[in-house]
mmCIF file of C-alpha atoms in Angstrom:
data_model
loop_
_atom_site.group_PDB
_atom_site.id
_atom_site.type_symbol
_atom_site.label_atom_id
_atom_site.label_comp_id
_atom_site.label_asym_id
_atom_site.label_seq_id
_atom_site.Cartn_x
_atom_site.Cartn_y
_atom_site.Cartn_z
ATOM 1 C CA SER A 1 99.506 46.447 94.233
ATOM 2 C CA GLN A 2 100.789 48.107 91.254
ATOM 3 C CA GLN A 3 99.952 46.802 87.866
ATOM 4 C CA GLY A 4 103.393 47.195 86.312
ATOM 5 C CA GLU A 5 106.767 45.874 87.574
ATOM 6 C CA GLU A 6 109.894 46.813 85.652
ATOM 7 C CA ASP A 7 113.444 45.420 85.762
ATOM 8 C CA PRO A 8 116.066 46.105 86.361
ATOM 9 C CA GLN A 9 115.161 48.813 88.874
ATOM 10 C CA ALA A 10 118.600 50.528 87.758
ATOM 11 C CA LEU A 11 121.036 50.121 84.717
ATOM 12 C CA SER A 12 124.199 51.883 84.167
ATOM 13 C CA ILE A 13 125.815 51.555 80.762
ATOM 14 C CA GLN A 14 128.401 53.209 78.548
ATOM 15 C CA GLU A 15 127.628 55.660 75.797
ATOM 16 C CA GLY A 16 126.992 53.821 72.547
ATOM 17 C CA GLU A 17 125.793 50.580 74.206
ATOM 18 C CA ASN A 18 122.217 49.363 74.012
ATOM 19 C CA ALA A 19 119.835 49.474 77.006
ATOM 20 C CA THR A 20 116.982 47.064 77.377
ATOM 21 C CA MET A 21 114.408 47.380 80.080
ATOM 22 C CA ASN A 22 111.381 45.054 80.831
ATOM 23 C CA CYS A 23 107.926 45.538 82.069
ATOM 24 C CA SER A 24 105.361 42.916 83.336
ATOM 25 C CA TYR A 25 101.891 43.556 84.134
ATOM 26 C CA LYS A 26 98.916 41.599 85.614
ATOM 27 C CA THR A 27 95.567 42.319 83.898
ATOM 28 C CA SER A 28 94.297 42.614 80.315
ATOM 29 C CA ILE A 29 95.263 45.944 78.581
ATOM 30 C CA ASN A 30 94.363 48.161 75.693
ATOM 31 C CA ASN A 31 97.619 49.366 75.075
ATOM 32 C CA LEU A 32 101.030 49.674 76.699
ATOM 33 C CA GLN A 33 103.086 53.021 76.759
ATOM 34 C CA TRP A 34 106.657 53.940 77.622
ATOM 35 C CA TYR A 35 107.385 57.247 79.252
ATOM 36 C CA ARG A 36 110.770 58.994 80.159
ATOM 37 C CA GLN A 37 111.196 61.248 83.319
ATOM 38 C CA ASN A 38 114.046 63.524 83.752
ATOM 39 C CA SER A 39 114.942 64.084 87.374
ATOM 40 C CA GLY A 40 112.417 66.345 89.100
ATOM 41 C CA ARG A 41 110.269 66.726 85.897
ATOM 42 C CA GLY A 42 107.132 65.608 84.480
ATOM 43 C CA LEU A 43 106.824 62.569 82.184
ATOM 44 C CA VAL A 44 107.250 62.608 78.658
ATOM 45 C CA HIS A 45 105.602 60.082 76.236
ATOM 46 C CA LEU A 46 107.947 57.940 74.188
ATOM 47 C CA ILE A 47 105.938 55.251 72.342
ATOM 48 C CA LEU A 48 102.613 53.418 72.488
ATOM 49 C CA ILE A 49 101.859 49.837 71.342
ATOM 50 C CA ARG A 50 98.592 48.386 71.206
ATOM 51 C CA SER A 51 97.454 45.081 72.458
ATOM 52 C CA ASN A 52 97.089 43.590 68.869
ATOM 53 C CA GLU A 53 100.958 44.813 67.987
ATOM 54 C CA ARG A 54 103.818 42.608 68.776
ATOM 55 C CA GLU A 55 106.693 45.206 67.856
ATOM 56 C CA LYS A 56 106.960 48.938 67.285
ATOM 57 C CA HIS A 57 109.900 51.078 66.297
ATOM 58 C CA SER A 58 110.538 54.825 66.864
ATOM 59 C CA GLY A 59 114.020 56.214 65.907
ATOM 60 C CA ARG A 60 116.230 54.556 68.463
ATOM 61 C CA LEU A 61 113.568 52.879 70.266
ATOM 62 C CA ARG A 62 112.273 49.352 69.837
ATOM 63 C CA VAL A 63 109.202 48.148 71.827
ATOM 64 C CA THR A 64 107.910 44.673 72.133
ATOM 65 C CA LEU A 65 104.776 43.316 73.497
ATOM 66 C CA ASP A 66 103.958 39.774 74.595
ATOM 67 C CA THR A 67 100.357 39.488 75.761
ATOM 68 C CA SER A 68 100.537 35.909 76.557
ATOM 69 C CA LYS A 69 103.360 36.466 78.927
ATOM 70 C CA LYS A 70 101.954 40.014 79.952
ATOM 71 C CA SER A 71 105.310 41.641 79.257
ATOM 72 C CA SER A 72 106.835 44.405 77.220
ATOM 73 C CA SER A 73 110.440 45.419 76.696
ATOM 74 C CA LEU A 74 111.956 48.761 75.695
ATOM 75 C CA LEU A 75 115.310 48.763 73.646
ATOM 76 C CA ILE A 76 117.220 52.046 73.177
ATOM 77 C CA THR A 77 119.981 51.387 70.794
ATOM 78 C CA ALA A 78 123.176 53.458 70.617
ATOM 79 C CA SER A 79 122.628 55.118 73.941
ATOM 80 C CA ARG A 80 123.753 58.725 74.688
ATOM 81 C CA ALA A 81 124.443 60.541 77.826
ATOM 82 C CA ALA A 82 121.295 62.370 77.253
ATOM 83 C CA ASP A 83 119.261 59.282 77.639
ATOM 84 C CA THR A 84 119.972 59.293 81.321
ATOM 85 C CA ALA A 85 116.640 59.292 82.883
ATOM 86 C CA SER A 86 113.998 57.090 84.638
ATOM 87 C CA TYR A 87 111.753 55.022 82.138
ATOM 88 C CA PHE A 88 108.197 53.924 83.105
ATOM 89 C CA CYS A 89 105.788 51.542 81.423
ATOM 90 C CA ALA A 90 102.031 52.375 81.717
ATOM 91 C CA THR A 91 99.284 50.037 80.959
ATOM 92 C CA GLY A 92 95.843 51.207 79.599
ATOM 93 C CA LEU A 93 93.417 48.894 81.314
ATOM 94 C CA GLY A 94 90.733 47.184 79.199
ATOM 95 C CA GLY A 95 87.269 49.032 79.365
ATOM 96 C CA THR A 96 88.687 52.103 81.105
ATOM 97 C CA TYR A 97 90.895 55.101 80.495
ATOM 98 C CA LYS A 98 92.940 54.462 83.479
ATOM 99 C CA TYR A 99 96.666 54.264 83.137
ATOM 100 C CA ILE A 100 98.700 52.364 85.727
ATOM 101 C CA PHE A 101 102.456 52.971 85.765
ATOM 102 C CA GLY A 102 105.294 50.473 86.604
ATOM 103 C CA THR A 103 107.983 50.890 89.123
ATOM 104 C CA GLY A 104 110.506 52.264 86.694
ATOM 105 C CA THR A 105 114.068 51.824 85.517
ATOM 106 C CA ARG A 106 116.773 54.302 86.352
ATOM 107 C CA LEU A 107 118.995 54.460 83.356
ATOM 108 C CA LYS A 108 122.325 56.055 83.583
ATOM 109 C CA VAL A 109 124.400 56.312 80.535
ATOM 110 C CA LEU A 110 128.127 57.128 81.087
ATOM 111 C CA ALA A 111 129.990 59.307 78.589
ATOM 112 C CA GLU B 1 105.488 70.908 74.074
ATOM 113 C CA ALA B 2 102.508 69.862 76.218
ATOM 114 C CA ASP B 3 99.981 72.641 77.071
ATOM 115 C CA ILE B 4 99.385 71.553 80.544
ATOM 116 C CA TYR B 5 100.442 73.767 83.519
ATOM 117 C CA GLN B 6 100.637 73.116 87.268
ATOM 118 C CA THR B 7 101.131 75.678 89.961
ATOM 119 C CA PRO B 8 102.763 76.142 92.271
ATOM 120 C CA ARG B 9 105.976 74.128 91.149
ATOM 121 C CA TYR B 10 107.134 73.992 94.730
ATOM 122 C CA LEU B 11 105.393 74.700 97.961
ATOM 123 C CA VAL B 12 106.619 74.540 101.522
ATOM 124 C CA ILE B 13 103.780 74.761 104.208
ATOM 125 C CA GLY B 14 103.132 74.024 107.914
ATOM 126 C CA THR B 15 101.004 71.314 109.324
ATOM 127 C CA GLY B 16 97.381 71.854 109.298
ATOM 128 C CA LYS B 17 97.186 74.447 106.312
ATOM 129 C CA LYS B 18 94.781 73.891 103.404
ATOM 130 C CA ILE B 19 96.307 73.848 100.078
ATOM 131 C CA THR B 20 95.184 73.850 96.535
ATOM 132 C CA LEU B 21 97.343 72.640 93.474
ATOM 133 C CA GLU B 22 96.276 73.887 90.383
ATOM 134 C CA CYS B 23 96.143 72.128 86.952
ATOM 135 C CA SER B 24 95.022 73.435 83.593
ATOM 136 C CA GLN B 25 95.271 72.186 80.095
ATOM 137 C CA THR B 26 94.501 73.961 76.783
ATOM 138 C CA MET B 27 94.174 71.001 74.662
ATOM 139 C CA GLY B 28 90.548 70.345 75.240
ATOM 140 C CA HIS B 29 91.281 67.061 76.702
ATOM 141 C CA ASP B 30 88.418 65.149 78.391
ATOM 142 C CA LYS B 31 90.367 62.843 80.719
ATOM 143 C CA MET B 32 92.543 64.371 83.516
ATOM 144 C CA TYR B 33 94.488 62.586 86.167
ATOM 145 C CA TRP B 34 96.390 63.152 89.383
ATOM 146 C CA TYR B 35 99.337 61.109 90.316
ATOM 147 C CA GLN B 36 101.478 61.083 93.413
ATOM 148 C CA GLN B 37 105.105 60.263 93.323
ATOM 149 C CA ASP B 38 107.758 60.206 95.893
ATOM 150 C CA PRO B 39 111.293 60.913 94.688
ATOM 151 C CA GLY B 40 112.677 58.144 92.497
ATOM 152 C CA MET B 41 109.574 55.915 93.050
ATOM 153 C CA GLU B 42 106.661 54.760 90.979
ATOM 154 C CA LEU B 43 103.721 57.041 90.181
ATOM 155 C CA HIS B 44 100.338 56.260 92.030
ATOM 156 C CA LEU B 45 96.944 57.190 90.663
ATOM 157 C CA ILE B 46 95.041 59.150 93.193
ATOM 158 C CA HIS B 47 92.152 60.764 91.208
ATOM 159 C CA TYR B 48 90.948 60.930 87.797
ATOM 160 C CA SER B 49 88.094 62.526 85.670
ATOM 161 C CA TYR B 50 86.402 61.451 82.524
ATOM 162 C CA GLY B 51 84.891 64.844 81.864
ATOM 163 C CA VAL B 52 83.095 67.948 83.645
ATOM 164 C CA ASN B 53 81.387 66.944 87.058
ATOM 165 C CA SER B 54 82.966 63.263 86.736
ATOM 166 C CA THR B 55 85.642 62.486 89.329
ATOM 167 C CA GLU B 56 86.859 58.998 90.671
ATOM 168 C CA LYS B 57 89.232 57.980 93.320
ATOM 169 C CA GLY B 58 92.347 56.118 91.983
ATOM 170 C CA ASP B 59 93.978 53.251 93.326
ATOM 171 C CA LEU B 60 95.984 54.849 96.076
ATOM 172 C CA SER B 61 94.051 56.171 98.958
ATOM 173 C CA SER B 62 94.491 59.931 99.368
ATOM 174 C CA GLU B 63 92.953 62.372 101.808
ATOM 175 C CA SER B 64 92.953 64.983 98.924
ATOM 176 C CA THR B 65 89.879 65.963 96.952
ATOM 177 C CA VAL B 66 89.437 67.206 93.395
ATOM 178 C CA SER B 67 86.812 68.931 91.286
ATOM 179 C CA ARG B 68 86.083 69.287 87.683
ATOM 180 C CA ILE B 69 83.841 72.203 86.994
ATOM 181 C CA ARG B 70 85.499 73.221 83.686
ATOM 182 C CA THR B 71 86.945 70.850 81.071
ATOM 183 C CA GLU B 72 90.412 72.721 81.308
ATOM 184 C CA HIS B 73 90.732 72.793 84.929
ATOM 185 C CA PHE B 74 91.112 69.914 87.534
ATOM 186 C CA PRO B 75 92.408 71.328 90.996
ATOM 187 C CA LEU B 76 93.627 69.208 93.903
ATOM 188 C CA THR B 77 92.831 70.168 97.346
ATOM 189 C CA LEU B 78 94.199 69.091 100.816
ATOM 190 C CA GLU B 79 92.034 70.400 103.638
ATOM 191 C CA SER B 80 94.583 69.972 106.268
ATOM 192 C CA ALA B 81 98.183 69.115 105.194
ATOM 193 C CA ARG B 82 100.372 66.637 107.177
ATOM 194 C CA PRO B 83 104.021 65.600 106.841
ATOM 195 C CA SER B 84 102.866 62.409 105.265
ATOM 196 C CA HIS B 85 101.499 64.468 102.339
ATOM 197 C CA THR B 86 104.921 65.441 101.432
ATOM 198 C CA SER B 87 105.413 64.351 97.839
ATOM 199 C CA GLN B 88 105.472 65.330 94.184
ATOM 200 C CA TYR B 89 102.038 65.636 92.520
ATOM 201 C CA LEU B 90 101.652 65.062 88.891
ATOM 202 C CA CYS B 91 98.832 66.067 86.743
ATOM 203 C CA ALA B 92 98.026 64.590 83.283
ATOM 204 C CA SER B 93 95.431 64.738 80.494
ATOM 205 C CA SER B 94 94.432 62.909 77.452
ATOM 206 C CA GLU B 95 91.672 62.195 74.944
ATOM 207 C CA LYS B 96 89.827 64.966 73.150
ATOM 208 C CA ALA B 97 86.193 64.284 72.086
ATOM 209 C CA GLY B 98 86.200 63.946 68.492
ATOM 210 C CA GLY B 99 89.843 63.116 68.335
ATOM 211 C CA PRO B 100 92.318 62.489 66.846
ATOM 212 C CA ASN B 101 93.511 60.510 69.984
ATOM 213 C CA THR B 102 96.782 58.649 70.334
ATOM 214 C CA GLY B 103 96.121 57.382 73.791
ATOM 215 C CA GLU B 104 99.180 59.572 75.055
ATOM 216 C CA LEU B 105 99.118 61.089 78.356
ATOM 217 C CA PHE B 106 100.429 64.616 78.687
ATOM 218 C CA PHE B 107 102.064 65.646 81.859
ATOM 219 C CA GLY B 108 102.665 68.872 83.735
ATOM 220 C CA GLU B 109 106.048 69.626 85.301
ATOM 221 C CA GLY B 110 104.597 68.713 88.802
ATOM 222 C CA SER B 111 104.158 70.293 92.071
ATOM 223 C CA ARG B 112 106.587 69.392 94.877
ATOM 224 C CA LEU B 113 104.888 69.658 98.092
ATOM 225 C CA THR B 114 106.703 69.856 101.507
ATOM 226 C CA VAL B 115 104.797 69.890 104.793
ATOM 227 C CA LEU B 116 106.795 70.623 107.917
#
């Protein structure tokens, strides 16, 4: 089964609101990454948080990691219509260079 | 802008045909990956490579095969395509020997395969 489960599966918000999506995983990890995918395109890296970090910021993005709960969250503040996309978490498995992706959250930001 | 390229972007073929999806990167990355993704769904790792002459199967069983004869090239081949192979195939790369390495995966735009 997949390493990562994300919730919600789909999220619809108004422009200007914050969007929060969560990712849970099962095994020990080196790092956790978040990616964005526009419809029909490849994935684009957003942010990486290492297993010894608890929180990281990048522009309007804030990522938290709780290794005791095996979970992470991605917060997008002041969302824009252009943020409409699918967002995936990916876990780098301990001792390997394998990256396993979660089920994704489909975000729709209404103008 | 990621320097990783996939061809073809779109392919429609009949059952039983042999196809090769090409993936090339110009970043000198050691690690390369193939993921399979149905529309709107999660990504499944089907093959990966840690370097030249190194290939491993991923977590999702796949009838495809890969080769890594050159660092920059990681083609995926289906010997006899079936409708069940209809999907999007995403190639990615990461990690250059000698660094600097961020752990980031760089993705191509994908190859969307339809088998009739």
